[in-house]
XYZ file of C-alpha atoms in Angstrom:
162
model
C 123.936 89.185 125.344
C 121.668 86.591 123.146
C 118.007 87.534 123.098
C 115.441 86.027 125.284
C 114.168 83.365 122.851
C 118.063 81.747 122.225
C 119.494 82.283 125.795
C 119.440 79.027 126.639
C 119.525 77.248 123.202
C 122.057 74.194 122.836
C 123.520 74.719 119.502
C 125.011 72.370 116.940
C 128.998 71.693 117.301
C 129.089 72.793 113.492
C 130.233 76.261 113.673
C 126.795 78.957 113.201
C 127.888 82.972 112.791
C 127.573 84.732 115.743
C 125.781 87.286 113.712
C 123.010 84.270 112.240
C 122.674 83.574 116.371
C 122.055 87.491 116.642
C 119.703 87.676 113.282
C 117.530 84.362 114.599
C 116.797 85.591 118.222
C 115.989 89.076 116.707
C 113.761 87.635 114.287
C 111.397 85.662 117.256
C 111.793 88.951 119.851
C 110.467 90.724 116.897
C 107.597 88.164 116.195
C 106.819 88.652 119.705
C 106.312 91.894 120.103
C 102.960 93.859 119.886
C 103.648 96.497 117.417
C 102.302 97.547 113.597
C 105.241 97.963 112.251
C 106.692 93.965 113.058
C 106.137 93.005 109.713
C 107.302 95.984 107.861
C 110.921 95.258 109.885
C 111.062 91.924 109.423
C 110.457 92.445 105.520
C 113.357 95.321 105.460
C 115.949 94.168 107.937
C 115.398 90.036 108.591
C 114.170 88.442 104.967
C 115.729 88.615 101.753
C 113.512 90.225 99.468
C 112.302 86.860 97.492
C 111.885 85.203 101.010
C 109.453 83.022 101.957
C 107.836 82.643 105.326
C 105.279 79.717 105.922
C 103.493 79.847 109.497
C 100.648 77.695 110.687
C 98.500 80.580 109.674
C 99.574 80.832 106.244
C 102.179 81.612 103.568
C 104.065 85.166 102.690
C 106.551 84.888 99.521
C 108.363 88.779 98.787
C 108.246 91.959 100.912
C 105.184 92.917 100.379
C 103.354 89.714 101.538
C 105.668 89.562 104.493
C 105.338 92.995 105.391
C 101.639 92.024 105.876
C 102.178 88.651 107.231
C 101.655 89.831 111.255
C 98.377 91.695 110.092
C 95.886 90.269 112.640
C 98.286 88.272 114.626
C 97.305 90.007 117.998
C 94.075 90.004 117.115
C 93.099 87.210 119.903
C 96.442 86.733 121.280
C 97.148 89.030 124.283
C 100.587 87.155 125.227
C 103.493 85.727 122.835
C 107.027 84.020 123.766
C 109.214 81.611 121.767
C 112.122 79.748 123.057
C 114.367 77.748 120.995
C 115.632 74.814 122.744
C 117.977 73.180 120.526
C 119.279 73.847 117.176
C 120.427 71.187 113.865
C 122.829 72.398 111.734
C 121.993 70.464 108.305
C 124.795 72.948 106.287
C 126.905 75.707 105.845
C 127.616 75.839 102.156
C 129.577 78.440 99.841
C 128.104 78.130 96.361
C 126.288 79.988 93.356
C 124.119 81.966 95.511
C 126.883 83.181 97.741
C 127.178 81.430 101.832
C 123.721 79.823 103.158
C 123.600 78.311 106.795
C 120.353 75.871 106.516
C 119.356 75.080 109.968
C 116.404 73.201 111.660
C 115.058 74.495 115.250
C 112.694 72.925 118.149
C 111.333 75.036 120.597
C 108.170 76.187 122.114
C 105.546 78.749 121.719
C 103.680 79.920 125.202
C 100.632 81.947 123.788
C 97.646 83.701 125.787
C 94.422 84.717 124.322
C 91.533 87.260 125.554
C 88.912 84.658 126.173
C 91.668 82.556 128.146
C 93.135 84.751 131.277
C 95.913 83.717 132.852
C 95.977 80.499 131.031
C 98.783 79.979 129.133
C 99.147 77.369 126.122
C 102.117 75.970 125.329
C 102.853 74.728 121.618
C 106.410 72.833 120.411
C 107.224 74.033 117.225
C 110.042 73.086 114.494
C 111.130 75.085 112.057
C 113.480 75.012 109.099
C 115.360 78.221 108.758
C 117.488 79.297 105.488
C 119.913 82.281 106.096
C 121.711 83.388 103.013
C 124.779 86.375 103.503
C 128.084 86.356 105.268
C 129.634 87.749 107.814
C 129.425 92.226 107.616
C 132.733 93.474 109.377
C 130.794 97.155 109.883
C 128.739 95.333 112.359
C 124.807 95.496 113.227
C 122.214 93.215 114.262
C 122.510 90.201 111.653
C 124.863 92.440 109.514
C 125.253 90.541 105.827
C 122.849 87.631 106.586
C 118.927 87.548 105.481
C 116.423 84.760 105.909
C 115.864 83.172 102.469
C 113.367 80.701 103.939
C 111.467 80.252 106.811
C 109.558 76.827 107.421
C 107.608 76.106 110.716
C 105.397 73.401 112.220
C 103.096 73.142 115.215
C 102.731 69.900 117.364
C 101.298 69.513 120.797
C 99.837 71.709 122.868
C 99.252 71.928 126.534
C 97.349 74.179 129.102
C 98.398 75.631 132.583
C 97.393 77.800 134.641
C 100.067 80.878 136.163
């Protein structure tokens, strides 16, 4: 069963890896979730080591800046959930650096803070996502593929109330 945040994603009709589907929706269940040790997990088990990950609240290039890059990110937030609505397959290529699947994503972000209740914002968001691997036969979540790169943008937002 897909996580939460791809469930109801329309993918591309080029062919994506069941296990780059698995490795994506892992990645945004894990940057949803409340926990110290997020960015420690998405440094060992989602990126490459040389990764980078650019946010709208900054820029992490390597392990150790990633491991660090959720530091503070519940500090006002109270309430996180992505959803990816549709995904853009720009490429599937075999080449020096072994198979990369280079995708681009829209989806939103509903966010609560302290300060805001029950009001929720919702943000769209695009993001560029590089996964570099292949396909693992032993199995496991995203087995063989790491995110080389990981790109996003912010657009409009809007308020509601639950």
């Amino acid at each position: 069963m897909p996580h939460p945040a791809i469930s109801s994603t329309i993918w591309p009709p080029t062919p994506i890896s069941p296990a780059v589907k698995d490795l994506l929706g892992r990645f945004f269940h894990l940057a949803d979730q409340k926990d110290d040790n997020v960015g420690t997990v998405l440094a060992e088990e989602v990126f490459t080591p040389d990764a980078r990950f650019v946010t709208a609240t900054g820029a992490f290039e390597g392990k150790e800046q990633i491991a660090t890059s959720r530091a503070g990110a519940w500090t006002v937030v109270t309430f996180r959930k992505h959803t990816v609505d549709k995904v853009y397959a720009t490429g599937v290529n075999v080449g020096g650096e072994g198979v990369t699947t280079d995708i681009v994503l829209t989806g939103k972000l509903e966010t609560r803070t302290e300060d805001g209740g029950s009001v929720s914002t919702v943000t769209d968001f695009a993001a560029r996502v590089v996964f570099v691997g292949g396909d693992d036969k032993s199995g496991g979540s995203g087995a063989g593929w790491r995110i080389r790169e990981y790109r996003a943008w912010i657009g409009r937002s809007e308020r509601s109330s639950d």
